[in-house]
Coordinates of C-alpha atoms in Angstrom, one line a residue:
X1 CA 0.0 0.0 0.0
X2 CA 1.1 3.6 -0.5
X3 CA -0.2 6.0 1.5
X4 CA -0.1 9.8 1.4
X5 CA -0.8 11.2 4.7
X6 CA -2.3 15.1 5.3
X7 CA -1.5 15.4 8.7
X8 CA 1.3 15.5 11.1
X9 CA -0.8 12.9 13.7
X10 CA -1.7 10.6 11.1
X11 CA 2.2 10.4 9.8
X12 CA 2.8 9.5 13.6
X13 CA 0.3 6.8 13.6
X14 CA 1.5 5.5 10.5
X15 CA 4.5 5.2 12.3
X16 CA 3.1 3.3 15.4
X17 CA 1.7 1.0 13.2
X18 CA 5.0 0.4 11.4
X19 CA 3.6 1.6 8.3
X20 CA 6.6 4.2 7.5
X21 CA 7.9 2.3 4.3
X22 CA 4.7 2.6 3.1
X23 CA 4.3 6.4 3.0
X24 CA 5.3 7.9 0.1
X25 CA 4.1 11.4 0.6
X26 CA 3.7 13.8 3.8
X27 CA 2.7 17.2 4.8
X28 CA 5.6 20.4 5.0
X29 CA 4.5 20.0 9.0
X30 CA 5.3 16.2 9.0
X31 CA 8.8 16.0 11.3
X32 CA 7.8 12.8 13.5
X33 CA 9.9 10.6 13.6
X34 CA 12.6 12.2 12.2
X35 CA 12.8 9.6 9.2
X36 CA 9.8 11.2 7.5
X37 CA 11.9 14.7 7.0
X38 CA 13.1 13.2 4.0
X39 CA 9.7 12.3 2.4
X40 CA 8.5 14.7 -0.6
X41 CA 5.9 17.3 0.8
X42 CA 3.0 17.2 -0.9
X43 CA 1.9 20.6 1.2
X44 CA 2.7 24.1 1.8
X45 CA 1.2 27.0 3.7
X46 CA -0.5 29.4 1.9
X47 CA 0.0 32.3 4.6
X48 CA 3.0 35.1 5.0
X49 CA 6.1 33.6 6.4
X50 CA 7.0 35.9 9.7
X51 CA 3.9 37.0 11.3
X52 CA 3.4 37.1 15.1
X53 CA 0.4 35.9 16.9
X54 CA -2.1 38.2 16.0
X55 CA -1.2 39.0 12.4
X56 CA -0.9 34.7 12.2
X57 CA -4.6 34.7 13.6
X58 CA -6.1 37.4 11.8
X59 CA -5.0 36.4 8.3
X60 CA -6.3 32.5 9.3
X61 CA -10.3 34.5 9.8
X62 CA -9.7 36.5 7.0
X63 CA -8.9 33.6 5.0
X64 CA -11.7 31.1 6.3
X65 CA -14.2 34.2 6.2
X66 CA -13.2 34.6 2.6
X67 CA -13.8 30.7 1.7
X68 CA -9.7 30.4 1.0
X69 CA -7.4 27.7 1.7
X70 CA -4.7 28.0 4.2
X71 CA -2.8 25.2 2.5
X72 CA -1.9 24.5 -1.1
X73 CA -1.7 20.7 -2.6
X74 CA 0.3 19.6 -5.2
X75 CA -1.4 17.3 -6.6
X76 CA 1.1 17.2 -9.6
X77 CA 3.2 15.6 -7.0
X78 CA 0.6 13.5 -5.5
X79 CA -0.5 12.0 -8.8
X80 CA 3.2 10.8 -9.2
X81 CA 2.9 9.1 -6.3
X82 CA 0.4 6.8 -6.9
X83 CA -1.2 6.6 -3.8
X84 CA -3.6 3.8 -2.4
X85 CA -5.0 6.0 0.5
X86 CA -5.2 9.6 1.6
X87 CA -5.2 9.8 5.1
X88 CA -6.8 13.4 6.4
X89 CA -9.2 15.0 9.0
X90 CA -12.5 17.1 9.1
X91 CA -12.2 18.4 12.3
X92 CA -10.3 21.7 11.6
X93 CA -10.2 23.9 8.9
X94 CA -6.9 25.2 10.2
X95 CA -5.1 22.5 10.6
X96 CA -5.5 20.5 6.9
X97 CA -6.4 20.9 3.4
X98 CA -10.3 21.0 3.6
X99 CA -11.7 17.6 3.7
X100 CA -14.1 18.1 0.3
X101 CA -11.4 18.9 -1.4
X102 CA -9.6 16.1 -0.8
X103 CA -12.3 14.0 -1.8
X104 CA -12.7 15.8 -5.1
X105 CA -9.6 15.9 -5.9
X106 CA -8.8 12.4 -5.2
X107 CA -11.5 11.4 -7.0
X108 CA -9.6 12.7 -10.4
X109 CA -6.7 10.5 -9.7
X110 CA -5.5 7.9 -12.0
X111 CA -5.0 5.3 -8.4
X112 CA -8.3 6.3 -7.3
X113 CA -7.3 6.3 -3.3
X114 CA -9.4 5.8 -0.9
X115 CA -9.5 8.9 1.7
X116 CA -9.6 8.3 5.0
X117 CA -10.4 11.0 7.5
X118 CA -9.2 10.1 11.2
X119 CA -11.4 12.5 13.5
X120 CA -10.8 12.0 17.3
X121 CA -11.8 14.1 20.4
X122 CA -11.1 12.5 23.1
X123 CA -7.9 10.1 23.9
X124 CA -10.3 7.1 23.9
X125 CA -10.5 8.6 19.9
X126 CA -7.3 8.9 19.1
X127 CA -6.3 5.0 20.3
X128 CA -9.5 4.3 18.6
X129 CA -8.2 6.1 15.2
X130 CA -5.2 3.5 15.7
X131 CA -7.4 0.5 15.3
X132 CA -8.9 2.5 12.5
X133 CA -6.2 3.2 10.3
X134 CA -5.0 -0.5 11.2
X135 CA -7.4 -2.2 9.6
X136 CA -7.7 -0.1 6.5
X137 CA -3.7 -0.9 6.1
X138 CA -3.8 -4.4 6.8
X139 CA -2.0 -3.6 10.3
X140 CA -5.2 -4.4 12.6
X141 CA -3.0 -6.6 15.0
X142 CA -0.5 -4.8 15.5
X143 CA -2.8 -1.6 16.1
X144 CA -4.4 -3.6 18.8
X145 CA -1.3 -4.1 20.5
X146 CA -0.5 -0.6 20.1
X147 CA -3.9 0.4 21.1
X148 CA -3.6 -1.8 24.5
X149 CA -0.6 -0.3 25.0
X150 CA -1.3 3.3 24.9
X151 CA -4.5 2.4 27.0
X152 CA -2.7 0.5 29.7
X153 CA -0.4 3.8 30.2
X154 CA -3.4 6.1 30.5
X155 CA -5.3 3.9 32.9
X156 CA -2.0 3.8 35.1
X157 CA -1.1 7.9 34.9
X158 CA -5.2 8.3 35.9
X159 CA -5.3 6.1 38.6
X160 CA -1.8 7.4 40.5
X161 CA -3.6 11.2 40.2
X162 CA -7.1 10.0 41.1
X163 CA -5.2 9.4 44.5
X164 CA -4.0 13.2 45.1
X165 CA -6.5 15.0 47.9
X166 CA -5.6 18.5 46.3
X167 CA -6.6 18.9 42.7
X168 CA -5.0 22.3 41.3
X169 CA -7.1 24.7 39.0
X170 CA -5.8 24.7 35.5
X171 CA -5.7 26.7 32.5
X172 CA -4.2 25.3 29.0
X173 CA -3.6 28.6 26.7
X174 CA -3.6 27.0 22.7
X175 CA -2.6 30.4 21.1
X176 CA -2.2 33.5 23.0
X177 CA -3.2 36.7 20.8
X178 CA -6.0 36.5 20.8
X179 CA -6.0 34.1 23.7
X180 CA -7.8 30.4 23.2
X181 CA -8.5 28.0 25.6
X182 CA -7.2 24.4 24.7
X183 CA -10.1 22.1 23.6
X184 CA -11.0 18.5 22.6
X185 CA -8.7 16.2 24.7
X186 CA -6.5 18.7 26.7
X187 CA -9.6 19.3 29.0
X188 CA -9.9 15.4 29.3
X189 CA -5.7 15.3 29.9
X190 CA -6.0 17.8 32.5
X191 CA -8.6 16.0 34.3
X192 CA -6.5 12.2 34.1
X193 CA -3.7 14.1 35.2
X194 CA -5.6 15.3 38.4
X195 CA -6.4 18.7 38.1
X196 CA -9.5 20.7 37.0
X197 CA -9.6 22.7 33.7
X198 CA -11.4 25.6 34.7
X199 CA -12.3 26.8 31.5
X200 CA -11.8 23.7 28.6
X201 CA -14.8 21.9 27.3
X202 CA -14.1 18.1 27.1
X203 CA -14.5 16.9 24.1
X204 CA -15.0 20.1 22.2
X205 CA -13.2 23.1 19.8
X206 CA -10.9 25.4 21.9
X207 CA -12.8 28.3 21.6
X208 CA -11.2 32.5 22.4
X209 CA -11.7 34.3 25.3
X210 CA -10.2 37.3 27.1
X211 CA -7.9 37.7 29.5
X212 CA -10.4 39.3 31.8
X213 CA -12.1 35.5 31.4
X214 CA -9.0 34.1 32.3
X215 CA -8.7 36.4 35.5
X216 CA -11.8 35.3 36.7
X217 CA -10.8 32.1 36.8
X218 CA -7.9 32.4 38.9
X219 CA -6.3 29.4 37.8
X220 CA -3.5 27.4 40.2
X221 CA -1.4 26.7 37.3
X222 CA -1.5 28.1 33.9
X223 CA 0.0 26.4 30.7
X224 CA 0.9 27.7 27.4
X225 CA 0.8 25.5 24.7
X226 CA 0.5 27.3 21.5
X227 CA -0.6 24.7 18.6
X228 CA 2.5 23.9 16.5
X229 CA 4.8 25.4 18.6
X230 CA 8.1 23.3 20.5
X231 CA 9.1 23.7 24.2
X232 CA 11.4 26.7 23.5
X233 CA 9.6 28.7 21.2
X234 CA 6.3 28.5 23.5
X235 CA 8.4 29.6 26.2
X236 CA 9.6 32.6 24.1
X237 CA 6.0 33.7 23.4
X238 CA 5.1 33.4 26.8
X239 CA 8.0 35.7 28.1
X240 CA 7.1 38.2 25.4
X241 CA 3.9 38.1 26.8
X242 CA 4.7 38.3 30.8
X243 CA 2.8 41.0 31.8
X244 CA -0.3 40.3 30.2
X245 CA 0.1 36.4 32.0
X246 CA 0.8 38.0 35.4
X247 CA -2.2 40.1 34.8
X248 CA -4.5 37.0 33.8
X249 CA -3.2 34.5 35.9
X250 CA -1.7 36.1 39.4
X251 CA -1.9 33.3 41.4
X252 CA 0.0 31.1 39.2
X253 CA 2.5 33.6 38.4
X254 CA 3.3 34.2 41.7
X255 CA 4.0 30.7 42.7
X256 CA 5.8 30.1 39.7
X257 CA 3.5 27.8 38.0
X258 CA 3.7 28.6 34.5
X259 CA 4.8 26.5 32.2
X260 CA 5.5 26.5 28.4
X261 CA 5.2 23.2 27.0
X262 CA 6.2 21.2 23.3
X263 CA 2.7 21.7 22.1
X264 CA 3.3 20.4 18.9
X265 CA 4.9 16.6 19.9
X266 CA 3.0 16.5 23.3
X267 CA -0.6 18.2 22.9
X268 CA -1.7 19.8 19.4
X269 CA -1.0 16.7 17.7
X270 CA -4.1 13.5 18.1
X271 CA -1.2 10.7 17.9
X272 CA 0.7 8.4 19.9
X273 CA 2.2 11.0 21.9
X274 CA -0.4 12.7 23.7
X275 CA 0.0 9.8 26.1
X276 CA 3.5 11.4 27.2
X277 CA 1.4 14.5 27.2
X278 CA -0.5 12.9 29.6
X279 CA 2.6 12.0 32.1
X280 CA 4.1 15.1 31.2
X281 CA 1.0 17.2 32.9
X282 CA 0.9 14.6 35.7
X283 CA 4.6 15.6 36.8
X284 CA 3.4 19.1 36.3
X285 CA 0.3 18.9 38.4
X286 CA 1.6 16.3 40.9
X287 CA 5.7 16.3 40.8
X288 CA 6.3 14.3 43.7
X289 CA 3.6 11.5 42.0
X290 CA 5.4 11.0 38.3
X291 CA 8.6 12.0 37.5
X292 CA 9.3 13.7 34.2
X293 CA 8.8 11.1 31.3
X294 CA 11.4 10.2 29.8
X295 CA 10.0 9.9 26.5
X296 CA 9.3 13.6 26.9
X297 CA 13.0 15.2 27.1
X298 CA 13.3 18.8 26.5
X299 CA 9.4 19.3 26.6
X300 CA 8.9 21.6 29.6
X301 CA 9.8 25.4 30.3
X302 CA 9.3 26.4 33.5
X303 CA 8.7 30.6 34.8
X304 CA 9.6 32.7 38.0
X305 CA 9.0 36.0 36.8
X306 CA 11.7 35.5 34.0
X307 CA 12.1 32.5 31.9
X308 CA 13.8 30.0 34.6
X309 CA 15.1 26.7 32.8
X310 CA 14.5 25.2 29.1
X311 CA 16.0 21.6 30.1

Protein backbone atom coordinates (compact mmCIF):
# COMPACT_ATOMS: atom_id res chain seq x y z
CA UNK A 1 0.00 0.00 0.00
CA UNK A 2 1.14 3.61 -0.46
CA UNK A 3 -0.19 5.97 1.47
CA UNK A 4 -0.11 9.81 1.35
CA UNK A 5 -0.82 11.23 4.71
CA UNK A 6 -2.33 15.14 5.34
CA UNK A 7 -1.46 15.38 8.70
CA UNK A 8 1.34 15.47 11.08
CA UNK A 9 -0.82 12.89 13.70
CA UNK A 10 -1.74 10.57 11.09
CA UNK A 11 2.16 10.42 9.83
CA UNK A 12 2.77 9.49 13.56
CA UNK A 13 0.26 6.77 13.64
CA UNK A 14 1.46 5.51 10.46
CA UNK A 15 4.52 5.16 12.32
CA UNK A 16 3.06 3.28 15.42
CA UNK A 17 1.71 1.03 13.21
CA UNK A 18 5.02 0.37 11.37
CA UNK A 19 3.55 1.57 8.31
CA UNK A 20 6.55 4.23 7.49
CA UNK A 21 7.90 2.32 4.32
CA UNK A 22 4.72 2.58 3.07
CA UNK A 23 4.33 6.37 2.97
CA UNK A 24 5.30 7.93 0.06
CA UNK A 25 4.15 11.40 0.62
CA UNK A 26 3.67 13.79 3.81
CA UNK A 27 2.72 17.23 4.83
CA UNK A 28 5.59 20.37 5.04
CA UNK A 29 4.51 19.97 9.01
CA UNK A 30 5.28 16.18 9.05
CA UNK A 31 8.79 16.01 11.30
CA UNK A 32 7.82 12.84 13.46
CA UNK A 33 9.86 10.60 13.58
CA UNK A 34 12.64 12.16 12.15
CA UNK A 35 12.77 9.62 9.19
CA UNK A 36 9.81 11.18 7.47
CA UNK A 37 11.91 14.73 7.04
CA UNK A 38 13.07 13.23 4.04
CA UNK A 39 9.74 12.34 2.43
CA UNK A 40 8.54 14.69 -0.61
CA UNK A 41 5.95 17.31 0.77
CA UNK A 42 2.98 17.23 -0.87
CA UNK A 43 1.87 20.59 1.17
CA UNK A 44 2.75 24.14 1.85
CA UNK A 45 1.24 27.00 3.71
CA UNK A 46 -0.47 29.45 1.92
CA UNK A 47 0.00 32.31 4.60
CA UNK A 48 2.99 35.14 4.97
CA UNK A 49 6.12 33.55 6.35
CA UNK A 50 7.05 35.87 9.74
CA UNK A 51 3.93 37.00 11.25
CA UNK A 52 3.41 37.06 15.15
CA UNK A 53 0.44 35.94 16.90
CA UNK A 54 -2.12 38.23 16.03
CA UNK A 55 -1.15 38.97 12.44
CA UNK A 56 -0.95 34.66 12.19
CA UNK A 57 -4.60 34.74 13.58
CA UNK A 58 -6.07 37.36 11.85
CA UNK A 59 -5.04 36.37 8.34
CA UNK A 60 -6.32 32.50 9.33
CA UNK A 61 -10.27 34.52 9.84
CA UNK A 62 -9.73 36.49 7.02
CA UNK A 63 -8.85 33.62 4.97
CA UNK A 64 -11.67 31.14 6.26
CA UNK A 65 -14.21 34.15 6.23
CA UNK A 66 -13.19 34.62 2.56
CA UNK A 67 -13.82 30.67 1.71
CA UNK A 68 -9.74 30.36 0.96
CA UNK A 69 -7.38 27.72 1.68
CA UNK A 70 -4.68 28.04 4.17
CA UNK A 71 -2.82 25.22 2.50
CA UNK A 72 -1.86 24.52 -1.10
CA UNK A 73 -1.70 20.68 -2.59
CA UNK A 74 0.28 19.62 -5.18
CA UNK A 75 -1.42 17.29 -6.60
CA UNK A 76 1.12 17.21 -9.58
CA UNK A 77 3.22 15.64 -6.95
CA UNK A 78 0.62 13.49 -5.46
CA UNK A 79 -0.49 12.01 -8.75
CA UNK A 80 3.21 10.77 -9.21
CA UNK A 81 2.93 9.13 -6.30
CA UNK A 82 0.35 6.83 -6.89
CA UNK A 83 -1.23 6.60 -3.80
CA UNK A 84 -3.56 3.80 -2.39
CA UNK A 85 -4.97 6.00 0.53
CA UNK A 86 -5.17 9.59 1.59
CA UNK A 87 -5.17 9.84 5.11
CA UNK A 88 -6.84 13.43 6.45
CA UNK A 89 -9.25 15.00 9.01
CA UNK A 90 -12.47 17.14 9.13
CA UNK A 91 -12.24 18.38 12.25
CA UNK A 92 -10.29 21.65 11.63
CA UNK A 93 -10.19 23.93 8.94
CA UNK A 94 -6.94 25.18 10.21
CA UNK A 95 -5.06 22.50 10.57
CA UNK A 96 -5.47 20.49 6.90
CA UNK A 97 -6.41 20.88 3.44
CA UNK A 98 -10.27 21.03 3.64
CA UNK A 99 -11.69 17.58 3.66
CA UNK A 100 -14.13 18.09 0.27
CA UNK A 101 -11.39 18.92 -1.45
CA UNK A 102 -9.59 16.13 -0.82
CA UNK A 103 -12.29 13.97 -1.81
CA UNK A 104 -12.71 15.75 -5.14
CA UNK A 105 -9.61 15.93 -5.85
CA UNK A 106 -8.75 12.39 -5.16
CA UNK A 107 -11.52 11.36 -7.01
CA UNK A 108 -9.62 12.71 -10.43
CA UNK A 109 -6.65 10.45 -9.73
CA UNK A 110 -5.48 7.86 -12.03
CA UNK A 111 -4.99 5.28 -8.40
CA UNK A 112 -8.26 6.30 -7.28
CA UNK A 113 -7.26 6.32 -3.31
CA UNK A 114 -9.43 5.82 -0.92
CA UNK A 115 -9.54 8.93 1.69
CA UNK A 116 -9.58 8.26 4.98
CA UNK A 117 -10.35 10.96 7.49
CA UNK A 118 -9.22 10.11 11.19
CA UNK A 119 -11.37 12.53 13.51
CA UNK A 120 -10.77 11.96 17.31
CA UNK A 121 -11.79 14.06 20.44
CA UNK A 122 -11.06 12.48 23.14
CA UNK A 123 -7.88 10.13 23.89
CA UNK A 124 -10.29 7.13 23.87
CA UNK A 125 -10.53 8.60 19.92
CA UNK A 126 -7.31 8.90 19.15
CA UNK A 127 -6.33 4.95 20.34
CA UNK A 128 -9.51 4.27 18.55
CA UNK A 129 -8.16 6.11 15.20
CA UNK A 130 -5.21 3.45 15.72
CA UNK A 131 -7.42 0.46 15.35
CA UNK A 132 -8.95 2.49 12.48
CA UNK A 133 -6.18 3.24 10.31
CA UNK A 134 -5.02 -0.54 11.24
CA UNK A 135 -7.44 -2.22 9.64
CA UNK A 136 -7.68 -0.15 6.53
CA UNK A 137 -3.72 -0.87 6.06
CA UNK A 138 -3.83 -4.39 6.85
CA UNK A 139 -1.99 -3.63 10.27
CA UNK A 140 -5.24 -4.45 12.64
CA UNK A 141 -3.02 -6.59 14.99
CA UNK A 142 -0.55 -4.78 15.50
CA UNK A 143 -2.83 -1.57 16.12
CA UNK A 144 -4.38 -3.65 18.82
CA UNK A 145 -1.27 -4.05 20.55
CA UNK A 146 -0.45 -0.63 20.11
CA UNK A 147 -3.88 0.42 21.11
CA UNK A 148 -3.65 -1.78 24.54
CA UNK A 149 -0.59 -0.33 25.04
CA UNK A 150 -1.30 3.26 24.88
CA UNK A 151 -4.50 2.36 26.95
CA UNK A 152 -2.72 0.46 29.66
CA UNK A 153 -0.35 3.76 30.17
CA UNK A 154 -3.42 6.10 30.52
CA UNK A 155 -5.29 3.91 32.90
CA UNK A 156 -2.01 3.78 35.09
CA UNK A 157 -1.13 7.87 34.87
CA UNK A 158 -5.21 8.27 35.87
CA UNK A 159 -5.31 6.11 38.56
CA UNK A 160 -1.79 7.44 40.49
CA UNK A 161 -3.60 11.21 40.17
CA UNK A 162 -7.10 9.96 41.13
CA UNK A 163 -5.25 9.43 44.47
CA UNK A 164 -4.03 13.16 45.13
CA UNK A 165 -6.54 14.96 47.85
CA UNK A 166 -5.64 18.50 46.28
CA UNK A 167 -6.60 18.94 42.68
CA UNK A 168 -5.03 22.31 41.32
CA UNK A 169 -7.12 24.72 39.04
CA UNK A 170 -5.84 24.75 35.47
CA UNK A 171 -5.65 26.72 32.48
CA UNK A 172 -4.23 25.27 29.05
CA UNK A 173 -3.61 28.57 26.72
CA UNK A 174 -3.58 26.97 22.70
CA UNK A 175 -2.61 30.40 21.10
CA UNK A 176 -2.15 33.47 23.01
CA UNK A 177 -3.24 36.70 20.77
CA UNK A 178 -6.02 36.50 20.85
CA UNK A 179 -5.97 34.10 23.69
CA UNK A 180 -7.77 30.44 23.16
CA UNK A 181 -8.53 27.95 25.64
CA UNK A 182 -7.21 24.41 24.70
CA UNK A 183 -10.12 22.10 23.59
CA UNK A 184 -10.96 18.49 22.58
CA UNK A 185 -8.71 16.15 24.71
CA UNK A 186 -6.47 18.66 26.67
CA UNK A 187 -9.60 19.31 28.99
CA UNK A 188 -9.86 15.39 29.32
CA UNK A 189 -5.71 15.27 29.95
CA UNK A 190 -6.00 17.84 32.53
CA UNK A 191 -8.58 16.02 34.29
CA UNK A 192 -6.48 12.24 34.08
CA UNK A 193 -3.73 14.15 35.21
CA UNK A 194 -5.57 15.27 38.38
CA UNK A 195 -6.41 18.71 38.15
CA UNK A 196 -9.54 20.72 36.96
CA UNK A 197 -9.60 22.70 33.69
CA UNK A 198 -11.42 25.58 34.66
CA UNK A 199 -12.31 26.84 31.46
CA UNK A 200 -11.78 23.74 28.60
CA UNK A 201 -14.82 21.86 27.28
CA UNK A 202 -14.12 18.12 27.13
CA UNK A 203 -14.46 16.92 24.13
CA UNK A 204 -15.02 20.12 22.15
CA UNK A 205 -13.17 23.07 19.81
CA UNK A 206 -10.90 25.36 21.92
CA UNK A 207 -12.76 28.32 21.56
CA UNK A 208 -11.22 32.46 22.41
CA UNK A 209 -11.72 34.31 25.34
CA UNK A 210 -10.16 37.35 27.11
CA UNK A 211 -7.92 37.66 29.53
CA UNK A 212 -10.39 39.26 31.85
CA UNK A 213 -12.14 35.53 31.36
CA UNK A 214 -8.97 34.09 32.33
CA UNK A 215 -8.66 36.40 35.51
CA UNK A 216 -11.78 35.29 36.72
CA UNK A 217 -10.83 32.08 36.79
CA UNK A 218 -7.90 32.44 38.85
CA UNK A 219 -6.31 29.36 37.83
CA UNK A 220 -3.46 27.40 40.22
CA UNK A 221 -1.43 26.68 37.29
CA UNK A 222 -1.48 28.10 33.85
CA UNK A 223 -0.02 26.42 30.74
CA UNK A 224 0.93 27.70 27.40
CA UNK A 225 0.84 25.49 24.67
CA UNK A 226 0.45 27.27 21.47
CA UNK A 227 -0.63 24.72 18.61
CA UNK A 228 2.53 23.93 16.50
CA UNK A 229 4.82 25.44 18.59
CA UNK A 230 8.08 23.28 20.52
CA UNK A 231 9.13 23.69 24.22
CA UNK A 232 11.42 26.70 23.53
CA UNK A 233 9.59 28.65 21.18
CA UNK A 234 6.33 28.47 23.54
CA UNK A 235 8.43 29.56 26.24
CA UNK A 236 9.56 32.63 24.11
CA UNK A 237 5.95 33.71 23.41
CA UNK A 238 5.13 33.37 26.84
CA UNK A 239 8.02 35.74 28.10
CA UNK A 240 7.05 38.24 25.43
CA UNK A 241 3.89 38.08 26.76
CA UNK A 242 4.68 38.30 30.79
CA UNK A 243 2.84 41.03 31.78
CA UNK A 244 -0.34 40.32 30.19
CA UNK A 245 0.07 36.35 32.00
CA UNK A 246 0.79 38.03 35.40
CA UNK A 247 -2.15 40.06 34.84
CA UNK A 248 -4.52 37.01 33.82
CA UNK A 249 -3.16 34.52 35.95
CA UNK A 250 -1.66 36.05 39.37
CA UNK A 251 -1.92 33.27 41.38
CA UNK A 252 0.05 31.06 39.16
CA UNK A 253 2.54 33.59 38.44
CA UNK A 254 3.29 34.23 41.72
CA UNK A 255 3.96 30.68 42.68
CA UNK A 256 5.76 30.14 39.69
CA UNK A 257 3.54 27.80 37.95
CA UNK A 258 3.67 28.64 34.47
CA UNK A 259 4.84 26.47 32.24
CA UNK A 260 5.53 26.51 28.45
CA UNK A 261 5.16 23.23 26.98
CA UNK A 262 6.17 21.22 23.30
CA UNK A 263 2.70 21.67 22.12
CA UNK A 264 3.29 20.37 18.93
CA UNK A 265 4.90 16.64 19.92
CA UNK A 266 2.95 16.46 23.25
CA UNK A 267 -0.64 18.16 22.88
CA UNK A 268 -1.70 19.82 19.44
CA UNK A 269 -0.96 16.70 17.67
CA UNK A 270 -4.10 13.52 18.10
CA UNK A 271 -1.17 10.71 17.88
CA UNK A 272 0.69 8.37 19.91
CA UNK A 273 2.20 10.99 21.90
CA UNK A 274 -0.43 12.67 23.71
CA UNK A 275 0.01 9.80 26.14
CA UNK A 276 3.53 11.40 27.16
CA UNK A 277 1.42 14.53 27.19
CA UNK A 278 -0.53 12.94 29.63
CA UNK A 279 2.56 11.98 32.06
CA UNK A 280 4.14 15.14 31.19
CA UNK A 281 1.04 17.20 32.87
CA UNK A 282 0.88 14.57 35.69
CA UNK A 283 4.65 15.60 36.81
CA UNK A 284 3.40 19.10 36.29
CA UNK A 285 0.28 18.89 38.36
CA UNK A 286 1.58 16.25 40.87
CA UNK A 287 5.71 16.34 40.78
CA UNK A 288 6.31 14.30 43.75
CA UNK A 289 3.59 11.49 42.03
CA UNK A 290 5.35 11.00 38.34
CA UNK A 291 8.63 12.02 37.52
CA UNK A 292 9.27 13.70 34.25
CA UNK A 293 8.79 11.08 31.34
CA UNK A 294 11.38 10.18 29.84
CA UNK A 295 10.01 9.88 26.48
CA UNK A 296 9.28 13.56 26.94
CA UNK A 297 12.97 15.15 27.10
CA UNK A 298 13.34 18.85 26.51
CA UNK A 299 9.35 19.33 26.57
CA UNK A 300 8.91 21.65 29.55
CA UNK A 301 9.81 25.41 30.25
CA UNK A 302 9.33 26.36 33.47
CA UNK A 303 8.65 30.55 34.80
CA UNK A 304 9.59 32.65 38.03
CA UNK A 305 8.96 35.99 36.78
CA UNK A 306 11.72 35.46 34.04
CA UNK A 307 12.15 32.54 31.93
CA UNK A 308 13.84 29.96 34.57
CA UNK A 309 15.06 26.65 32.83
CA UNK A 310 14.54 25.22 29.13
CA UNK A 311 15.95 21.65 30.10
Amino acid sequence: MRIVSLLPSTTELCAALGLLDSLVGVTHECDYPPAVRTLPHVTRSLLPEGLDHAAIDRAVRERVAAGQPLYALDWELIAALEPDLILTQALCPVCAVAYDDVCMLAATLPSQPDVLAVEPHTLDDVVASLQTVGAITGRATCASAVAAALSQRIAWITKQCAAQPHRPRVVCLEWLDPPFIAGHWVPEMVERAGGIDVLGLHGQPSFAVNWETIADADPDILIVMPCGYDAHASAELAQSYWPVLEHAAPRATQMGHVYAVDASSYFSRPGPRLVTGLALLAHLLHPTVLSTPSDGHSAIAVFENTLEQVP
